[in-house]
Short mmCIF file of C-alpha atoms in Angstrom, two decimals:
data_model
loop_
_atom_site.label_atom_id
_atom_site.label_comp_id
_atom_site.label_asym_id
_atom_site.label_seq_id
_atom_site.Cartn_x
_atom_site.Cartn_y
_atom_site.Cartn_z
CA UNK A 70 2.79 13.59 -27.20
CA UNK A 71 -0.40 12.84 -29.34
CA UNK A 72 -1.49 8.58 -30.16
CA UNK A 73 -2.64 10.82 -33.02
CA UNK A 74 -0.41 12.80 -35.12
CA UNK A 75 0.13 13.08 -38.13
CA UNK A 76 3.72 13.90 -38.08
CA UNK A 77 6.68 12.16 -36.48
CA UNK A 78 9.25 14.04 -33.59
CA UNK A 79 12.19 12.90 -36.55
CA UNK A 80 9.85 14.49 -39.03
CA UNK A 81 9.42 18.46 -37.61
CA UNK A 82 12.52 18.36 -36.33
CA UNK A 83 13.17 18.02 -40.18
CA UNK A 84 10.87 20.83 -41.15
CA UNK A 85 12.10 23.31 -38.79
CA UNK A 86 15.69 22.54 -39.18
CA UNK A 87 14.86 23.68 -43.23
CA UNK A 88 12.49 26.38 -42.83
CA UNK A 89 13.10 29.54 -43.08
CA UNK A 90 13.52 31.67 -39.59
CA UNK A 91 11.65 34.08 -40.06
CA UNK A 92 9.00 31.79 -41.51
CA UNK A 93 8.67 30.88 -37.53
CA UNK A 94 6.00 30.55 -35.35
CA UNK A 95 6.95 29.23 -32.17
CA UNK A 96 3.55 30.03 -30.73
CA UNK A 97 1.60 27.21 -33.76
CA UNK A 98 -0.84 26.01 -31.79
CA UNK A 99 -0.04 22.39 -33.18
CA UNK A 100 3.18 21.23 -32.19
CA UNK A 101 2.55 21.38 -28.75
CA UNK A 102 -0.02 19.58 -29.52
CA UNK A 103 1.66 17.03 -31.25
CA UNK A 104 4.97 17.29 -28.96
CA UNK A 105 6.92 18.22 -31.31
CA UNK A 106 7.71 22.10 -29.74
CA UNK A 107 11.47 20.98 -28.91
CA UNK A 108 13.02 21.56 -32.40
CA UNK A 109 11.37 25.46 -32.09
CA UNK A 110 12.63 26.62 -29.53
CA UNK A 111 15.98 24.93 -29.54
CA UNK A 112 16.86 26.80 -33.16
CA UNK A 113 15.57 30.39 -31.38
CA UNK A 114 17.96 29.70 -28.47
CA UNK A 115 20.73 29.26 -29.97
CA UNK A 116 19.96 31.25 -33.47
CA UNK A 117 18.10 34.15 -32.99
CA UNK A 118 17.33 34.55 -28.88
CA UNK A 119 14.74 37.27 -29.62
CA UNK A 120 13.32 36.73 -32.90
CA UNK A 121 10.42 37.90 -34.58
CA UNK A 122 7.36 36.80 -36.02
CA UNK A 123 6.09 38.98 -38.55
CA UNK A 124 1.89 37.06 -39.54
CA UNK A 125 1.14 35.44 -37.31
CA UNK A 126 -2.77 34.60 -36.02
CA UNK A 127 -1.77 36.58 -32.91
CA UNK A 128 -0.56 39.21 -35.26
CA UNK A 129 2.90 40.25 -34.55
CA UNK A 130 5.09 39.77 -31.94
CA UNK A 131 8.70 39.14 -30.44
CA UNK A 132 9.56 35.42 -28.98
CA UNK A 133 11.60 35.43 -26.17
CA UNK A 134 13.04 31.75 -25.32
CA UNK A 135 16.54 32.23 -23.24
CA UNK A 136 16.42 32.21 -19.77
CA UNK A 137 18.73 35.76 -18.80
CA UNK A 138 15.98 37.69 -21.12
CA UNK A 139 13.17 35.89 -20.24
CA UNK A 140 14.60 37.75 -16.49
CA UNK A 141 15.13 40.52 -18.38
CA UNK A 142 11.21 41.42 -19.51
CA UNK A 143 9.89 39.87 -16.78
CA UNK A 144 11.62 41.75 -13.73
CA UNK A 145 11.69 45.50 -16.03
CA UNK A 146 7.82 45.99 -15.10
CA UNK A 147 8.39 48.77 -16.50
CA UNK A 148 9.40 48.61 -20.30
CA UNK A 149 6.61 46.00 -20.63
CA UNK A 150 3.67 46.63 -19.47
CA UNK A 151 0.63 43.65 -19.11
CA UNK A 152 -2.31 46.17 -19.29
CA UNK A 153 -3.27 44.86 -23.16
CA UNK A 154 -2.99 40.48 -21.38
CA UNK A 155 -1.02 38.74 -21.23
CA UNK A 156 -0.99 35.52 -23.52
CA UNK A 157 -0.90 35.60 -27.35
CA UNK A 158 -4.25 36.31 -28.61
CA UNK A 159 -5.80 35.25 -32.13
CA UNK A 160 -7.59 37.61 -33.16
CA UNK A 161 -10.14 36.05 -34.68
CA UNK A 162 -11.30 33.51 -31.65
CA UNK A 163 -10.90 37.56 -29.48
CA UNK A 164 -12.97 38.79 -32.92
CA UNK A 165 -15.78 35.83 -32.55
CA UNK A 166 -15.32 36.51 -28.62
CA UNK A 167 -15.87 39.42 -28.01
CA UNK A 168 -19.30 40.21 -30.81
CA UNK A 169 -20.41 36.85 -28.67
CA UNK A 170 -20.32 38.48 -25.57
CA UNK A 171 -19.89 41.65 -26.15
CA UNK A 172 -16.97 43.49 -24.54
CA UNK A 173 -14.41 43.35 -25.54
CA UNK A 174 -12.16 41.14 -22.55
CA UNK A 175 -8.20 41.86 -23.58
CA UNK A 176 -6.80 38.61 -21.51
CA UNK A 177 -8.93 39.54 -18.63
CA UNK A 178 -8.88 42.37 -16.57
CA UNK A 179 -7.66 41.31 -13.35
CA UNK A 180 -5.42 42.39 -10.95
CA UNK A 181 -2.64 39.88 -13.58
CA UNK A 182 -3.35 41.95 -15.89
CA UNK A 183 -2.66 45.74 -14.21
CA UNK A 184 0.90 47.69 -14.52
CA UNK A 185 2.35 49.03 -10.71
CA UNK A 186 0.71 50.21 -8.16
CA UNK A 187 -2.30 49.14 -8.45
CA UNK A 188 -0.54 45.31 -9.79
CA UNK A 189 0.05 45.24 -5.63
CA UNK A 190 -2.58 46.80 -4.06
CA UNK A 191 -4.94 44.24 -5.93
CA UNK A 192 -2.54 41.17 -4.95
CA UNK A 193 -2.40 42.00 -1.07
CA UNK A 194 -5.27 41.61 -1.49
CA UNK A 195 -6.03 37.95 -1.74
CA UNK A 196 -2.39 37.38 -0.67
CA UNK A 197 -2.93 36.30 2.58
CA UNK A 198 -5.42 33.11 1.59
CA UNK A 199 -1.87 31.84 0.17
CA UNK A 200 0.42 32.75 3.36
CA UNK A 201 2.50 30.63 4.53
CA UNK A 202 0.20 29.34 7.79
CA UNK A 203 -3.29 29.90 6.57
CA UNK A 204 -1.66 26.86 4.14
CA UNK A 205 -0.67 24.75 6.21
CA UNK A 206 -3.66 24.81 8.18
CA UNK A 207 -5.60 23.80 4.96
CA UNK A 208 -2.57 21.03 4.42
CA UNK A 209 -4.22 18.64 6.93
CA UNK A 210 -8.08 18.97 4.81
CA UNK A 211 -5.64 18.39 1.01
CA UNK A 212 -4.46 16.00 3.03
CA UNK A 213 -7.39 14.11 3.49
CA UNK A 214 -9.80 14.41 0.30
CA UNK A 215 -6.17 13.37 -1.00
CA UNK A 216 -6.73 10.43 0.20
CA UNK A 217 -9.70 10.08 -0.09
CA UNK A 218 -9.87 10.33 -4.01
CA UNK A 219 -7.49 8.06 -4.52
CA UNK A 220 -8.40 5.60 -1.48
CA UNK A 221 -11.05 5.71 -4.58
CA UNK A 222 -10.11 4.38 -7.83
CA UNK A 223 -10.11 1.06 -9.66
CA UNK A 224 -7.19 -0.45 -8.60
CA UNK A 225 -6.37 -2.71 -12.53
CA UNK A 226 -8.27 -1.32 -13.87
CA UNK A 227 -7.81 1.14 -16.87
CA UNK A 228 -8.82 4.97 -15.76
CA UNK A 229 -8.80 8.35 -16.95
CA UNK A 230 -5.63 9.90 -14.56
CA UNK A 231 -6.31 13.54 -15.49
CA UNK A 232 -9.57 13.03 -14.82
CA UNK A 233 -10.51 11.13 -10.78
CA UNK A 234 -7.01 12.71 -10.43
CA UNK A 235 -5.41 15.52 -11.54
CA UNK A 236 -8.97 17.67 -12.21
CA UNK A 237 -10.30 15.88 -8.74
CA UNK A 238 -7.31 17.60 -6.46
CA UNK A 239 -7.18 21.43 -7.50
CA UNK A 240 -11.36 21.61 -7.76
CA UNK A 241 -10.49 20.25 -4.06
CA UNK A 242 -7.81 23.00 -3.09
CA UNK A 243 -10.27 25.98 -4.96
CA UNK A 244 -13.43 25.30 -3.80
CA UNK A 245 -11.88 25.32 -0.40
CA UNK A 246 -9.60 28.58 -1.16
CA UNK A 247 -13.11 30.07 -2.33
CA UNK A 248 -14.85 28.71 0.24
CA UNK A 249 -16.99 27.89 -2.92
CA UNK A 250 -20.84 24.55 -2.52
CA UNK A 251 -18.14 21.57 -2.51
CA UNK A 252 -20.50 19.98 -3.66
CA UNK A 253 -20.45 22.55 -7.47
CA UNK A 254 -16.51 21.62 -7.50
CA UNK A 255 -16.24 20.10 -11.19
CA UNK A 256 -18.07 23.26 -11.86
CA UNK A 257 -14.73 24.85 -11.16
CA UNK A 258 -12.85 22.70 -13.63
CA UNK A 259 -15.49 23.31 -16.35
CA UNK A 260 -15.09 27.28 -16.88
CA UNK A 261 -11.03 26.82 -16.62
CA UNK A 262 -12.37 24.36 -18.99
CA UNK A 263 -13.84 26.75 -21.18
CA UNK A 264 -11.69 29.83 -21.00
CA UNK A 265 -9.00 28.27 -21.84
CA UNK A 266 -10.35 26.75 -25.36
CA UNK A 267 -11.81 27.34 -28.26
CA UNK A 268 -14.44 25.22 -30.14
CA UNK A 269 -13.73 21.79 -30.80
CA UNK A 270 -11.86 21.78 -28.22
CA UNK A 271 -12.44 20.90 -24.28
CA UNK A 272 -15.72 20.84 -23.60
CA UNK A 273 -16.11 23.96 -25.90
CA UNK A 274 -18.93 23.67 -28.77
CA UNK A 275 -19.03 26.82 -30.02
CA UNK A 276 -18.48 30.38 -29.46
CA UNK A 277 -22.60 30.65 -27.62
CA UNK A 278 -21.41 27.96 -25.85
CA UNK A 279 -18.39 28.84 -24.88
CA UNK A 280 -20.09 32.84 -23.42
CA UNK A 281 -22.99 30.70 -22.42
CA UNK A 282 -20.07 29.50 -19.48
CA UNK A 283 -19.33 32.15 -19.05
CA UNK A 284 -21.96 33.63 -18.43
CA UNK A 285 -22.60 31.02 -15.87
CA UNK A 286 -20.01 30.86 -14.74
CA UNK A 287 -19.92 35.62 -13.75
CA UNK A 288 -23.51 35.29 -12.87
CA UNK A 289 -22.97 32.27 -9.12
CA UNK A 290 -19.63 34.61 -8.69
CA UNK A 291 -21.43 37.43 -7.92
CA UNK A 292 -23.62 35.67 -6.25
CA UNK A 293 -20.61 34.83 -3.73
CA UNK A 294 -19.56 38.90 -4.02
CA UNK A 295 -22.91 39.77 -2.79
CA UNK A 296 -23.38 36.79 0.53
CA UNK A 297 -19.91 38.02 1.49
CA UNK A 298 -19.24 41.89 1.14
CA UNK A 299 -22.35 41.18 3.78
CA UNK A 300 -21.51 39.10 6.21
CA UNK A 301 -18.58 39.55 8.04
CA UNK A 302 -14.33 39.11 6.85
CA UNK A 303 -13.67 35.73 6.12
CA UNK A 304 -10.77 34.15 4.67
CA UNK A 305 -11.70 32.76 1.64
CA UNK A 306 -10.83 35.31 -1.78
CA UNK A 307 -13.64 36.41 -2.39
CA UNK A 308 -14.11 36.98 1.33
CA UNK A 309 -11.30 39.34 0.89
CA UNK A 310 -11.25 40.67 -2.54
CA UNK A 311 -15.10 42.00 -0.75
CA UNK A 312 -13.66 43.74 1.99
CA UNK A 313 -10.21 45.13 1.05
CA UNK A 314 -10.51 48.52 0.95
CA UNK A 315 -7.56 48.05 -2.71
CA UNK A 316 -10.77 45.87 -4.25
CA UNK A 317 -14.22 46.32 -2.66
CA UNK A 318 -14.91 49.39 -4.60
CA UNK A 319 -12.89 47.44 -8.11
CA UNK A 320 -15.43 47.62 -11.24
CA UNK A 321 -17.33 43.98 -12.52
CA UNK A 322 -15.31 43.61 -15.55
CA UNK A 323 -11.82 43.94 -12.52
CA UNK A 324 -14.51 41.10 -10.41
CA UNK A 325 -14.73 39.16 -13.46
CA UNK A 326 -10.91 39.30 -14.33
CA UNK A 327 -10.02 38.38 -11.03
CA UNK A 328 -11.94 34.92 -10.71
CA UNK A 329 -11.13 33.82 -14.08
CA UNK A 330 -7.63 34.25 -13.37
CA UNK A 331 -7.69 32.32 -9.66
CA UNK A 332 -9.71 29.97 -11.62
CA UNK A 333 -6.83 29.06 -14.17
CA UNK A 334 -4.79 30.52 -11.89
CA UNK A 335 -5.62 27.68 -9.42
CA UNK A 336 -6.52 25.00 -11.14
CA UNK A 337 -3.40 24.56 -14.62
CA UNK A 338 -0.95 24.86 -13.35
CA UNK A 339 -1.73 22.02 -10.70
CA UNK A 340 -3.55 19.12 -12.37
CA UNK A 341 -1.33 19.21 -14.94
CA UNK A 342 1.50 18.79 -12.80
CA UNK A 343 -0.27 15.43 -11.23
CA UNK A 344 -0.91 14.71 -14.99
CA UNK A 345 3.08 15.08 -16.11
CA UNK A 346 4.92 13.63 -12.48
CA UNK A 347 3.00 10.32 -13.39
CA UNK A 348 4.17 10.65 -16.71
CA UNK A 349 8.18 11.86 -16.84
CA UNK A 350 7.99 9.06 -13.71
CA UNK A 351 6.83 6.21 -16.15
CA UNK A 352 8.75 7.57 -19.30
CA UNK A 353 11.95 7.85 -16.08
CA UNK A 354 12.13 4.57 -14.68
CA UNK A 355 15.47 4.93 -13.04
CA UNK A 356 13.37 8.36 -11.53
CA UNK A 357 10.58 6.41 -10.86
CA UNK A 358 12.52 3.46 -9.03
CA UNK A 359 14.56 5.96 -6.71
CA UNK A 360 11.71 8.01 -5.26
CA UNK A 361 10.43 4.88 -4.82
CA UNK A 362 13.55 4.22 -2.39
CA UNK A 363 13.65 7.67 -1.34
CA UNK A 364 10.34 9.14 -0.92
CA UNK A 365 12.58 12.27 0.15
CA UNK A 366 12.22 13.88 -3.02
CA UNK A 367 8.91 14.71 -3.20
CA UNK A 368 9.20 18.05 -3.09
CA UNK A 369 12.38 17.68 -5.02
CA UNK A 370 9.93 15.77 -7.90
CA UNK A 371 8.06 18.38 -7.83
CA UNK A 372 10.23 21.32 -8.56
CA UNK A 373 11.62 19.07 -11.56
CA UNK A 374 8.10 17.91 -12.50
CA UNK A 375 8.03 21.87 -12.46
CA UNK A 376 9.92 22.97 -14.97
CA UNK A 377 10.23 19.96 -17.75
CA UNK A 378 6.33 20.48 -17.22
CA UNK A 379 5.99 24.26 -17.85
CA UNK A 380 2.22 23.92 -17.24
CA UNK A 381 1.15 27.51 -18.84
CA UNK A 382 4.32 27.46 -21.23
CA UNK A 383 5.01 31.67 -21.75
CA UNK A 384 3.43 34.75 -21.00
CA UNK A 385 2.35 37.79 -22.68
CA UNK A 386 3.92 42.00 -22.36
CA UNK A 387 3.57 45.02 -24.49
CA UNK A 388 6.74 46.97 -24.37
CA UNK A 389 5.72 50.61 -23.15
CA UNK A 390 8.76 51.98 -25.09
CA UNK A 391 11.53 51.21 -27.03
CA UNK A 392 13.82 48.97 -26.17
CA UNK A 393 16.66 47.23 -26.86
CA UNK A 394 16.88 43.11 -26.41
CA UNK A 395 20.01 40.89 -27.74
CA UNK A 396 21.17 43.20 -29.99
CA UNK A 397 17.10 43.90 -31.79
CA UNK A 398 14.78 46.51 -31.55
CA UNK A 399 12.15 45.87 -29.60
CA UNK A 400 10.00 49.03 -31.01
CA UNK A 401 7.32 50.78 -28.23
CA UNK A 402 3.88 49.10 -29.15
CA UNK A 403 5.47 44.98 -29.35
CA UNK A 404 3.86 42.23 -28.81
CA UNK A 405 6.46 39.71 -26.15
CA UNK A 406 6.31 36.38 -25.20
CA UNK A 407 8.21 35.16 -22.50
CA UNK A 408 9.11 30.90 -23.62
CA UNK A 409 8.88 29.65 -20.19
CA UNK A 410 9.04 26.57 -21.25
CA UNK A 411 12.26 28.01 -23.42
CA UNK A 412 13.86 28.92 -20.65
CA UNK A 413 13.38 26.06 -18.18
CA UNK A 414 15.72 24.60 -21.56
CA UNK A 415 18.65 26.80 -21.02
CA UNK A 416 21.29 24.57 -21.66
CA UNK A 417 23.31 27.35 -20.56
CA UNK A 418 21.07 27.77 -17.36
CA UNK A 419 20.12 25.08 -16.10
CA UNK A 420 22.80 21.06 -16.62
CA UNK A 421 21.44 18.46 -18.83
CA UNK A 422 17.79 20.56 -19.75
CA UNK A 423 16.47 18.05 -21.48
CA UNK A 424 17.41 15.03 -18.95
CA UNK A 425 14.11 14.96 -16.26
CA UNK A 426 15.42 14.40 -12.48
CA UNK A 427 14.18 14.11 -9.66
CA UNK A 428 17.69 15.12 -7.10
CA UNK A 429 18.77 17.99 -8.87
CA UNK A 430 21.68 20.05 -6.92
CA UNK A 431 19.03 23.00 -6.76
CA UNK A 432 15.84 21.90 -7.78
CA UNK A 433 13.99 25.12 -7.96
CA UNK A 434 15.83 27.17 -10.27
CA UNK A 435 12.84 26.72 -13.02
CA UNK A 436 10.92 30.33 -14.83
CA UNK A 437 7.07 28.36 -14.42
CA UNK A 438 6.47 30.53 -11.88
CA UNK A 439 7.30 33.89 -13.53
CA UNK A 440 10.01 36.83 -11.61
CA UNK A 441 9.30 40.32 -10.53
CA UNK A 442 6.27 42.18 -9.02
CA UNK A 443 3.92 38.94 -11.20
CA UNK A 444 5.18 36.17 -10.16
CA UNK A 445 2.91 33.92 -9.90
CA UNK A 446 0.50 34.31 -6.15
CA UNK A 447 -0.35 31.04 -5.95
CA UNK A 448 3.11 29.26 -6.43
CA UNK A 449 3.01 27.22 -2.68
CA UNK A 450 -0.02 26.17 -2.99
CA UNK A 451 0.74 24.61 -6.31
CA UNK A 452 3.86 23.50 -3.87
CA UNK A 453 1.90 21.85 -1.11
CA UNK A 454 -0.43 20.19 -3.01
CA UNK A 455 1.43 18.33 -5.60
CA UNK A 456 3.48 17.21 -2.78
CA UNK A 457 0.07 15.94 -0.35
CA UNK A 458 -0.52 13.71 -2.78
CA UNK A 459 2.60 12.76 -3.90
CA UNK A 460 3.04 11.55 -0.06
CA UNK A 461 -0.18 10.35 -0.64
CA UNK A 462 0.41 7.97 -3.50
CA UNK A 463 3.76 6.37 -2.39
CA UNK A 464 2.05 5.34 1.32
CA UNK A 465 -0.66 3.57 -0.95
CA UNK A 466 0.42 1.96 -4.68
CA UNK A 467 3.86 0.33 -6.17
CA UNK A 468 3.19 1.44 -9.33
CA UNK A 469 1.03 3.94 -11.37
CA UNK A 470 1.09 2.05 -14.52
CA UNK A 471 0.88 4.99 -18.17
CA UNK A 472 -1.12 2.28 -20.04
CA UNK A 473 -0.89 4.97 -23.04
CA UNK A 474 -0.14 8.32 -25.23
CA UNK A 475 -1.89 10.98 -23.40
CA UNK A 476 -3.91 13.26 -25.35
CA UNK A 477 -2.35 17.41 -25.00
CA UNK A 478 -4.14 20.50 -24.99
CA UNK A 479 -4.80 22.34 -28.08
CA UNK A 480 -2.96 25.40 -26.65
CA UNK A 481 0.53 27.46 -26.96
CA UNK A 482 -0.15 28.97 -22.70
CA UNK A 483 -1.83 26.36 -21.66
CA UNK A 484 0.44 23.13 -21.96
CA UNK A 485 -1.07 20.18 -20.50
CA UNK A 486 -2.98 17.40 -20.26
CA UNK A 487 -6.78 16.21 -21.60
CA UNK A 488 -6.08 12.93 -20.91
CA UNK A 489 -3.69 10.25 -18.89
CA UNK A 490 -4.74 6.44 -19.51
CA UNK A 491 -2.70 4.80 -16.61
CA UNK A 492 -3.85 0.27 -14.91
CA UNK A 493 -2.75 0.87 -11.02
CA UNK A 494 -1.69 -2.88 -10.78
CA UNK A 495 -1.77 -3.17 -6.75
CA UNK A 496 -1.75 -1.74 -3.65
CA UNK A 497 0.68 -1.50 -0.73
#
């Protein structure tokens, strides 16, 4: 929800209900920004769960909005390819970006945009860094840094939770995973925001500004590669890519695509869920009271927030052949958006899906990390950070009070928070 929204939720619902079904464009960004997207997906799940939008800023595309249909697409990597990019692509924005960057980048060229078997070979190169044993070793450092962040927060004064907590914790953890210079960690946040935003939104001033930031990012990571490839193998993500036989000889564009994937993936899920947890608990004070009374519910609350928020609203694929789904024929070459944000509210799969319930019977039953071969490689890292930060919050603060509506991202992909004003009244 955005305080400057020009349309109320009721007006949006009425407009969507009256609109001819074929005119519905679920990826209309203003609805995400104003938090008026929910009636769109409710209507599509009810009336047209496999929905075709013939004309949009993304070109023609299909929307898959129910849980089982999304699962069918996500787990059929032979019929639905990631090689043409894993998001809906704004055609005008892509043309502008290509003009500035001088190259064609359809969603990046990292392992997430590879099909099998190349995808699994490349993915395995970074998997040890996010394996349970490594996360267990990393957890004390994350906890120490989370404590430092929380202990530095002002008491009794308004501040932006997104900036001082959500961005800072994810930047610290990413810097650790990359073994990136710790004093420059907020560059990782900045580059992530530059990747996922268009001019006029986030920190992006122009396409040239975006291009400069990307070149700065790629240059920094080329230096890291050059250092690591000539050193003994180590446990950070860059060293693993540089020394693994499956990735050490990859093309430059592939390396750069992997860097972007790891930066954005490492930032957005965790940071937006940290913000959403504070916002959601404030909007549901009975659930906040439940959590304070029983801190053992932290992990369950984290999973419920990941479902409720759905930090990445969709993933996209391109059909490699004609496919029948939900009584429709998706043609070879058609782009297909799997709306995780809708699947997570599917009434047939989730009990009382529009309610935020932190002690659900099966809290980890959600779509936010995807399924199949492309399931989020860093999901355990996200859960670790979120669990630790809330364990440390509950030790320190009886309450974090939201004092104004958040500003949301201008995006139909990253479903998150730009700002969230809060006050911490006092410490424990």
